[in-house]
Amino acid sequence: MLETLKKQITAITENTAVSTDSRLQDICDLLKENIDYYDWVGFYFKNGDKPELKLGPYAGAETDHTIIPFGKGICGQVAVSNKNFVVADVAAQDNYIACSITVKAEIVVPLFINGENIGQIDIDSNTPNPFTEQDERFLEFVNAEVAKIL
């Protein structure tokens, strides 16, 4: 299934007739609709020169977390570490910002352009410990495709 999704992601990013934000939204929708345990899918981007992330396109429940300071929560930590962060159980994380009481796990993968961390893809899951190394590699692929259109 991931190979099929990869082809669909590439088709979305290569569709230059559609705005970048629309393509990012299409990617969020595609992932949320096709991977059972991806309950919230969104992009956060560096907010200009400020040490914070700003919410971009997303699919899933509305969130109050439209701005996240670097270092705060899982997303803010990835903005500083530049490394993937897989959280099997959000309740076990001290520096976790709860978006919903239903969220059990989270994965955040940084998005790089020319070696600079400019944002990330963030996935919340209502399923305990669902993320595997396969998810990490897949989301790295998604971000590499997205980087081509930013």
mmCIF file with all atom_site columns, C-alpha atoms in Angstrom:
data_model
loop_
_atom_site.group_PDB
_atom_site.id
_atom_site.type_symbol
_atom_site.label_atom_id
_atom_site.label_alt_id
_atom_site.label_comp_id
_atom_site.label_asym_id
_atom_site.label_entity_id
_atom_site.label_seq_id
_atom_site.pdbx_PDB_ins_code
_atom_site.Cartn_x
_atom_site.Cartn_y
_atom_site.Cartn_z
_atom_site.occupancy
_atom_site.B_iso_or_equiv
_atom_site.pdbx_formal_charge
_atom_site.auth_seq_id
_atom_site.auth_comp_id
_atom_site.auth_asym_id
_atom_site.auth_atom_id
_atom_site.pdbx_PDB_model_num
ATOM 1   C CA . MET A 1 1   ? 0.000  0.000  0.000   1.00 0.00 ? 1   MET A CA 1
ATOM 2   C CA . LEU A 1 2   ? 2.828  2.439  0.801   1.00 0.00 ? 2   LEU A CA 1
ATOM 3   C CA . GLU A 1 3   ? 4.221  2.062  -2.730  1.00 0.00 ? 3   GLU A CA 1
ATOM 4   C CA . THR A 1 4   ? 0.822  3.087  -4.133  1.00 0.00 ? 4   THR A CA 1
ATOM 5   C CA . LEU A 1 5   ? 0.692  6.040  -1.745  1.00 0.00 ? 5   LEU A CA 1
ATOM 6   C CA . LYS A 1 6   ? 4.207  7.082  -2.802  1.00 0.00 ? 6   LYS A CA 1
ATOM 7   C CA . LYS A 1 7   ? 3.048  7.242  -6.433  1.00 0.00 ? 7   LYS A CA 1
ATOM 8   C CA . GLN A 1 8   ? 0.013  9.300  -5.399  1.00 0.00 ? 8   GLN A CA 1
ATOM 9   C CA . ILE A 1 9   ? 2.201  11.673 -3.338  1.00 0.00 ? 9   ILE A CA 1
ATOM 10  C CA . THR A 1 10  ? 4.511  12.197 -6.316  1.00 0.00 ? 10  THR A CA 1
ATOM 11  C CA . ALA A 1 11  ? 1.512  12.837 -8.595  1.00 0.00 ? 11  ALA A CA 1
ATOM 12  C CA . ILE A 1 12  ? 0.217  15.449 -6.134  1.00 0.00 ? 12  ILE A CA 1
ATOM 13  C CA . THR A 1 13  ? 3.559  17.252 -5.817  1.00 0.00 ? 13  THR A CA 1
ATOM 14  C CA . GLU A 1 14  ? 4.076  17.258 -9.589  1.00 0.00 ? 14  GLU A CA 1
ATOM 15  C CA . ASN A 1 15  ? 0.664  18.850 -10.254 1.00 0.00 ? 15  ASN A CA 1
ATOM 16  C CA . THR A 1 16  ? 1.831  22.442 -10.799 1.00 0.00 ? 16  THR A CA 1
ATOM 17  C CA . ALA A 1 17  ? -1.687 23.553 -11.805 1.00 0.00 ? 17  ALA A CA 1
ATOM 18  C CA . VAL A 1 18  ? -2.563 23.529 -8.089  1.00 0.00 ? 18  VAL A CA 1
ATOM 19  C CA . SER A 1 19  ? -1.171 25.862 -5.393  1.00 0.00 ? 19  SER A CA 1
ATOM 20  C CA . THR A 1 20  ? 1.464  24.570 -2.983  1.00 0.00 ? 20  THR A CA 1
ATOM 21  C CA . ASP A 1 21  ? -0.944 24.838 -0.029  1.00 0.00 ? 21  ASP A CA 1
ATOM 22  C CA . SER A 1 22  ? -3.571 22.857 -1.934  1.00 0.00 ? 22  SER A CA 1
ATOM 23  C CA . ARG A 1 23  ? -1.016 20.156 -2.696  1.00 0.00 ? 23  ARG A CA 1
ATOM 24  C CA . LEU A 1 24  ? 0.024  20.003 0.965   1.00 0.00 ? 24  LEU A CA 1
ATOM 25  C CA . GLN A 1 25  ? -3.648 19.729 1.941   1.00 0.00 ? 25  GLN A CA 1
ATOM 26  C CA . ASP A 1 26  ? -4.144 16.926 -0.587  1.00 0.00 ? 26  ASP A CA 1
ATOM 27  C CA . ILE A 1 27  ? -1.200 15.039 0.939   1.00 0.00 ? 27  ILE A CA 1
ATOM 28  C CA . CYS A 1 28  ? -2.639 15.424 4.461   1.00 0.00 ? 28  CYS A CA 1
ATOM 29  C CA . ASP A 1 29  ? -6.057 14.216 3.278   1.00 0.00 ? 29  ASP A CA 1
ATOM 30  C CA . LEU A 1 30  ? -4.555 11.282 1.351   1.00 0.00 ? 30  LEU A CA 1
ATOM 31  C CA . LEU A 1 31  ? -2.539 10.053 4.348   1.00 0.00 ? 31  LEU A CA 1
ATOM 32  C CA . LYS A 1 32  ? -5.359 10.468 6.862   1.00 0.00 ? 32  LYS A CA 1
ATOM 33  C CA . GLU A 1 33  ? -7.870 8.679  4.595   1.00 0.00 ? 33  GLU A CA 1
ATOM 34  C CA . ASN A 1 34  ? -5.588 5.784  3.622   1.00 0.00 ? 34  ASN A CA 1
ATOM 35  C CA . ILE A 1 35  ? -3.626 4.870  6.756   1.00 0.00 ? 35  ILE A CA 1
ATOM 36  C CA . ASP A 1 36  ? -5.994 3.703  9.497   1.00 0.00 ? 36  ASP A CA 1
ATOM 37  C CA . TYR A 1 37  ? -3.876 4.838  12.430  1.00 0.00 ? 37  TYR A CA 1
ATOM 38  C CA . TYR A 1 38  ? -3.074 8.316  11.015  1.00 0.00 ? 38  TYR A CA 1
ATOM 39  C CA . ASP A 1 39  ? -5.827 10.207 12.848  1.00 0.00 ? 39  ASP A CA 1
ATOM 40  C CA . TRP A 1 40  ? -4.386 13.715 12.449  1.00 0.00 ? 40  TRP A CA 1
ATOM 41  C CA . VAL A 1 41  ? -1.896 14.705 9.754   1.00 0.00 ? 41  VAL A CA 1
ATOM 42  C CA . GLY A 1 42  ? -0.416 18.166 9.464   1.00 0.00 ? 42  GLY A CA 1
ATOM 43  C CA . PHE A 1 43  ? 2.542  20.273 8.470   1.00 0.00 ? 43  PHE A CA 1
ATOM 44  C CA . TYR A 1 44  ? 4.218  22.827 10.718  1.00 0.00 ? 44  TYR A CA 1
ATOM 45  C CA . PHE A 1 45  ? 6.670  25.329 9.253   1.00 0.00 ? 45  PHE A CA 1
ATOM 46  C CA . LYS A 1 46  ? 9.277  27.649 10.720  1.00 0.00 ? 46  LYS A CA 1
ATOM 47  C CA . ASN A 1 47  ? 7.540  31.010 11.272  1.00 0.00 ? 47  ASN A CA 1
ATOM 48  C CA . GLY A 1 48  ? 9.881  33.431 9.527   1.00 0.00 ? 48  GLY A CA 1
ATOM 49  C CA . ASP A 1 49  ? 12.816 34.355 11.778  1.00 0.00 ? 49  ASP A CA 1
ATOM 50  C CA . LYS A 1 50  ? 10.911 33.623 14.985  1.00 0.00 ? 50  LYS A CA 1
ATOM 51  C CA . PRO A 1 51  ? 11.944 30.604 17.104  1.00 0.00 ? 51  PRO A CA 1
ATOM 52  C CA . GLU A 1 52  ? 8.544  28.980 16.574  1.00 0.00 ? 52  GLU A CA 1
ATOM 53  C CA . LEU A 1 53  ? 6.526  26.769 14.261  1.00 0.00 ? 53  LEU A CA 1
ATOM 54  C CA . LYS A 1 54  ? 3.332  27.807 12.524  1.00 0.00 ? 54  LYS A CA 1
ATOM 55  C CA . LEU A 1 55  ? 0.618  25.337 11.545  1.00 0.00 ? 55  LEU A CA 1
ATOM 56  C CA . GLY A 1 56  ? 0.170  24.780 7.829   1.00 0.00 ? 56  GLY A CA 1
ATOM 57  C CA . PRO A 1 57  ? -2.325 22.536 6.034   1.00 0.00 ? 57  PRO A CA 1
ATOM 58  C CA . TYR A 1 58  ? -3.682 19.622 8.070   1.00 0.00 ? 58  TYR A CA 1
ATOM 59  C CA . ALA A 1 59  ? -6.372 16.939 8.085   1.00 0.00 ? 59  ALA A CA 1
ATOM 60  C CA . GLY A 1 60  ? -8.185 15.923 11.250  1.00 0.00 ? 60  GLY A CA 1
ATOM 61  C CA . ALA A 1 61  ? -9.750 17.619 14.234  1.00 0.00 ? 61  ALA A CA 1
ATOM 62  C CA . GLU A 1 62  ? -9.200 21.341 14.687  1.00 0.00 ? 62  GLU A CA 1
ATOM 63  C CA . THR A 1 63  ? -6.305 22.270 16.939  1.00 0.00 ? 63  THR A CA 1
ATOM 64  C CA . ASP A 1 64  ? -5.564 25.292 19.104  1.00 0.00 ? 64  ASP A CA 1
ATOM 65  C CA . HIS A 1 65  ? -1.849 24.657 18.561  1.00 0.00 ? 65  HIS A CA 1
ATOM 66  C CA . THR A 1 66  ? -1.305 26.946 15.590  1.00 0.00 ? 66  THR A CA 1
ATOM 67  C CA . ILE A 1 67  ? 1.973  28.331 16.994  1.00 0.00 ? 67  ILE A CA 1
ATOM 68  C CA . ILE A 1 68  ? 4.477  26.093 18.814  1.00 0.00 ? 68  ILE A CA 1
ATOM 69  C CA . PRO A 1 69  ? 7.656  27.571 20.361  1.00 0.00 ? 69  PRO A CA 1
ATOM 70  C CA . PHE A 1 70  ? 10.904 25.748 19.564  1.00 0.00 ? 70  PHE A CA 1
ATOM 71  C CA . GLY A 1 71  ? 11.591 23.223 22.318  1.00 0.00 ? 71  GLY A CA 1
ATOM 72  C CA . LYS A 1 72  ? 7.921  22.874 23.405  1.00 0.00 ? 72  LYS A CA 1
ATOM 73  C CA . GLY A 1 73  ? 6.127  19.588 22.829  1.00 0.00 ? 73  GLY A CA 1
ATOM 74  C CA . ILE A 1 74  ? 7.203  16.939 20.345  1.00 0.00 ? 74  ILE A CA 1
ATOM 75  C CA . CYS A 1 75  ? 7.065  19.294 17.343  1.00 0.00 ? 75  CYS A CA 1
ATOM 76  C CA . GLY A 1 76  ? 9.072  21.988 19.112  1.00 0.00 ? 76  GLY A CA 1
ATOM 77  C CA . GLN A 1 77  ? 11.699 19.437 20.135  1.00 0.00 ? 77  GLN A CA 1
ATOM 78  C CA . VAL A 1 78  ? 12.086 18.218 16.532  1.00 0.00 ? 78  VAL A CA 1
ATOM 79  C CA . ALA A 1 79  ? 12.571 21.842 15.422  1.00 0.00 ? 79  ALA A CA 1
ATOM 80  C CA . VAL A 1 80  ? 15.640 21.915 17.694  1.00 0.00 ? 80  VAL A CA 1
ATOM 81  C CA . SER A 1 81  ? 16.968 18.336 17.359  1.00 0.00 ? 81  SER A CA 1
ATOM 82  C CA . ASN A 1 82  ? 16.496 17.969 13.559  1.00 0.00 ? 82  ASN A CA 1
ATOM 83  C CA . LYS A 1 83  ? 15.724 14.291 14.211  1.00 0.00 ? 83  LYS A CA 1
ATOM 84  C CA . ASN A 1 84  ? 12.660 12.094 13.820  1.00 0.00 ? 84  ASN A CA 1
ATOM 85  C CA . PHE A 1 85  ? 10.722 11.692 17.053  1.00 0.00 ? 85  PHE A CA 1
ATOM 86  C CA . VAL A 1 86  ? 8.486  8.656  17.516  1.00 0.00 ? 86  VAL A CA 1
ATOM 87  C CA . VAL A 1 87  ? 6.369  8.635  20.667  1.00 0.00 ? 87  VAL A CA 1
ATOM 88  C CA . ALA A 1 88  ? 4.812  5.247  21.378  1.00 0.00 ? 88  ALA A CA 1
ATOM 89  C CA . ASP A 1 89  ? 2.866  6.568  24.378  1.00 0.00 ? 89  ASP A CA 1
ATOM 90  C CA . VAL A 1 90  ? 2.252  10.307 24.700  1.00 0.00 ? 90  VAL A CA 1
ATOM 91  C CA . ALA A 1 91  ? 1.258  9.891  28.364  1.00 0.00 ? 91  ALA A CA 1
ATOM 92  C CA . ALA A 1 92  ? 4.853  8.880  29.132  1.00 0.00 ? 92  ALA A CA 1
ATOM 93  C CA . GLN A 1 93  ? 6.283  12.125 27.671  1.00 0.00 ? 93  GLN A CA 1
ATOM 94  C CA . ASP A 1 94  ? 6.980  15.015 30.051  1.00 0.00 ? 94  ASP A CA 1
ATOM 95  C CA . ASN A 1 95  ? 7.220  17.636 27.300  1.00 0.00 ? 95  ASN A CA 1
ATOM 96  C CA . TYR A 1 96  ? 4.037  16.696 25.419  1.00 0.00 ? 96  TYR A CA 1
ATOM 97  C CA . ILE A 1 97  ? 1.392  19.195 24.303  1.00 0.00 ? 97  ILE A CA 1
ATOM 98  C CA . ALA A 1 98  ? -1.944 17.368 24.258  1.00 0.00 ? 98  ALA A CA 1
ATOM 99  C CA . CYS A 1 99  ? -4.064 18.148 21.209  1.00 0.00 ? 99  CYS A CA 1
ATOM 100 C CA . SER A 1 100 ? -6.816 15.715 22.139  1.00 0.00 ? 100 SER A CA 1
ATOM 101 C CA . ILE A 1 101 ? -7.449 13.239 24.931  1.00 0.00 ? 101 ILE A CA 1
ATOM 102 C CA . THR A 1 102 ? -7.897 10.529 22.282  1.00 0.00 ? 102 THR A CA 1
ATOM 103 C CA . VAL A 1 103 ? -4.297 10.815 21.033  1.00 0.00 ? 103 VAL A CA 1
ATOM 104 C CA . LYS A 1 104 ? -2.140 7.896  22.195  1.00 0.00 ? 104 LYS A CA 1
ATOM 105 C CA . ALA A 1 105 ? 0.956  8.180  19.961  1.00 0.00 ? 105 ALA A CA 1
ATOM 106 C CA . GLU A 1 106 ? 2.736  10.705 17.736  1.00 0.00 ? 106 GLU A CA 1
ATOM 107 C CA . ILE A 1 107 ? 5.410  10.765 15.068  1.00 0.00 ? 107 ILE A CA 1
ATOM 108 C CA . VAL A 1 108 ? 7.150  13.911 13.860  1.00 0.00 ? 108 VAL A CA 1
ATOM 109 C CA . VAL A 1 109 ? 9.612  13.926 10.957  1.00 0.00 ? 109 VAL A CA 1
ATOM 110 C CA . PRO A 1 110 ? 11.593 17.077 10.076  1.00 0.00 ? 110 PRO A CA 1
ATOM 111 C CA . LEU A 1 111 ? 11.438 18.570 6.592   1.00 0.00 ? 111 LEU A CA 1
ATOM 112 C CA . PHE A 1 112 ? 14.739 19.808 5.172   1.00 0.00 ? 112 PHE A CA 1
ATOM 113 C CA . ILE A 1 113 ? 15.573 22.111 2.273   1.00 0.00 ? 113 ILE A CA 1
ATOM 114 C CA . ASN A 1 114 ? 19.285 22.333 1.463   1.00 0.00 ? 114 ASN A CA 1
ATOM 115 C CA . GLY A 1 115 ? 20.090 20.830 4.859   1.00 0.00 ? 115 GLY A CA 1
ATOM 116 C CA . GLU A 1 116 ? 17.990 23.364 6.795   1.00 0.00 ? 116 GLU A CA 1
ATOM 117 C CA . ASN A 1 117 ? 15.063 22.189 8.958   1.00 0.00 ? 117 ASN A CA 1
ATOM 118 C CA . ILE A 1 118 ? 12.207 24.374 7.672   1.00 0.00 ? 118 ILE A CA 1
ATOM 119 C CA . GLY A 1 119 ? 9.304  22.405 9.078   1.00 0.00 ? 119 GLY A CA 1
ATOM 120 C CA . GLN A 1 120 ? 7.895  18.982 9.744   1.00 0.00 ? 120 GLN A CA 1
ATOM 121 C CA . ILE A 1 121 ? 5.108  16.545 9.207   1.00 0.00 ? 121 ILE A CA 1
ATOM 122 C CA . ASP A 1 122 ? 3.234  15.646 12.391  1.00 0.00 ? 122 ASP A CA 1
ATOM 123 C CA . ILE A 1 123 ? 1.004  12.586 12.755  1.00 0.00 ? 123 ILE A CA 1
ATOM 124 C CA . ASP A 1 124 ? -1.181 11.870 15.779  1.00 0.00 ? 124 ASP A CA 1
ATOM 125 C CA . SER A 1 125 ? -2.669 8.437  16.326  1.00 0.00 ? 125 SER A CA 1
ATOM 126 C CA . ASN A 1 126 ? -5.485 7.293  18.597  1.00 0.00 ? 126 ASN A CA 1
ATOM 127 C CA . THR A 1 127 ? -3.869 3.826  18.494  1.00 0.00 ? 127 THR A CA 1
ATOM 128 C CA . PRO A 1 128 ? -1.197 3.003  21.100  1.00 0.00 ? 128 PRO A CA 1
ATOM 129 C CA . ASN A 1 129 ? 2.302  2.438  19.672  1.00 0.00 ? 129 ASN A CA 1
ATOM 130 C CA . PRO A 1 130 ? 1.373  2.079  15.963  1.00 0.00 ? 130 PRO A CA 1
ATOM 131 C CA . PHE A 1 131 ? 4.423  3.651  14.311  1.00 0.00 ? 131 PHE A CA 1
ATOM 132 C CA . THR A 1 132 ? 7.243  1.560  12.849  1.00 0.00 ? 132 THR A CA 1
ATOM 133 C CA . GLU A 1 133 ? 10.495 2.254  11.073  1.00 0.00 ? 133 GLU A CA 1
ATOM 134 C CA . GLN A 1 134 ? 8.462  1.803  7.858   1.00 0.00 ? 134 GLN A CA 1
ATOM 135 C CA . ASP A 1 135 ? 6.395  4.866  8.844   1.00 0.00 ? 135 ASP A CA 1
ATOM 136 C CA . GLU A 1 136 ? 9.589  6.856  9.440   1.00 0.00 ? 136 GLU A CA 1
ATOM 137 C CA . ARG A 1 137 ? 11.033 5.954  6.028   1.00 0.00 ? 137 ARG A CA 1
ATOM 138 C CA . PHE A 1 138 ? 7.680  6.659  4.330   1.00 0.00 ? 138 PHE A CA 1
ATOM 139 C CA . LEU A 1 139 ? 7.309  10.077 5.973   1.00 0.00 ? 139 LEU A CA 1
ATOM 140 C CA . GLU A 1 140 ? 10.915 10.918 5.073   1.00 0.00 ? 140 GLU A CA 1
ATOM 141 C CA . PHE A 1 141 ? 9.947  10.161 1.471   1.00 0.00 ? 141 PHE A CA 1
ATOM 142 C CA . VAL A 1 142 ? 6.847  12.387 1.784   1.00 0.00 ? 142 VAL A CA 1
ATOM 143 C CA . ASN A 1 143 ? 8.968  15.258 3.128   1.00 0.00 ? 143 ASN A CA 1
ATOM 144 C CA . ALA A 1 144 ? 11.583 14.839 0.374   1.00 0.00 ? 144 ALA A CA 1
ATOM 145 C CA . GLU A 1 145 ? 8.781  15.146 -2.207  1.00 0.00 ? 145 GLU A CA 1
ATOM 146 C CA . VAL A 1 146 ? 7.282  18.158 -0.401  1.00 0.00 ? 146 VAL A CA 1
ATOM 147 C CA . ALA A 1 147 ? 10.700 19.859 -0.231  1.00 0.00 ? 147 ALA A CA 1
ATOM 148 C CA . LYS A 1 148 ? 10.760 19.876 -4.057  1.00 0.00 ? 148 LYS A CA 1
ATOM 149 C CA . ILE A 1 149 ? 7.721  22.203 -4.182  1.00 0.00 ? 149 ILE A CA 1
ATOM 150 C CA . LEU A 1 150 ? 8.604  24.621 -1.377  1.00 0.00 ? 150 LEU A CA 1
#
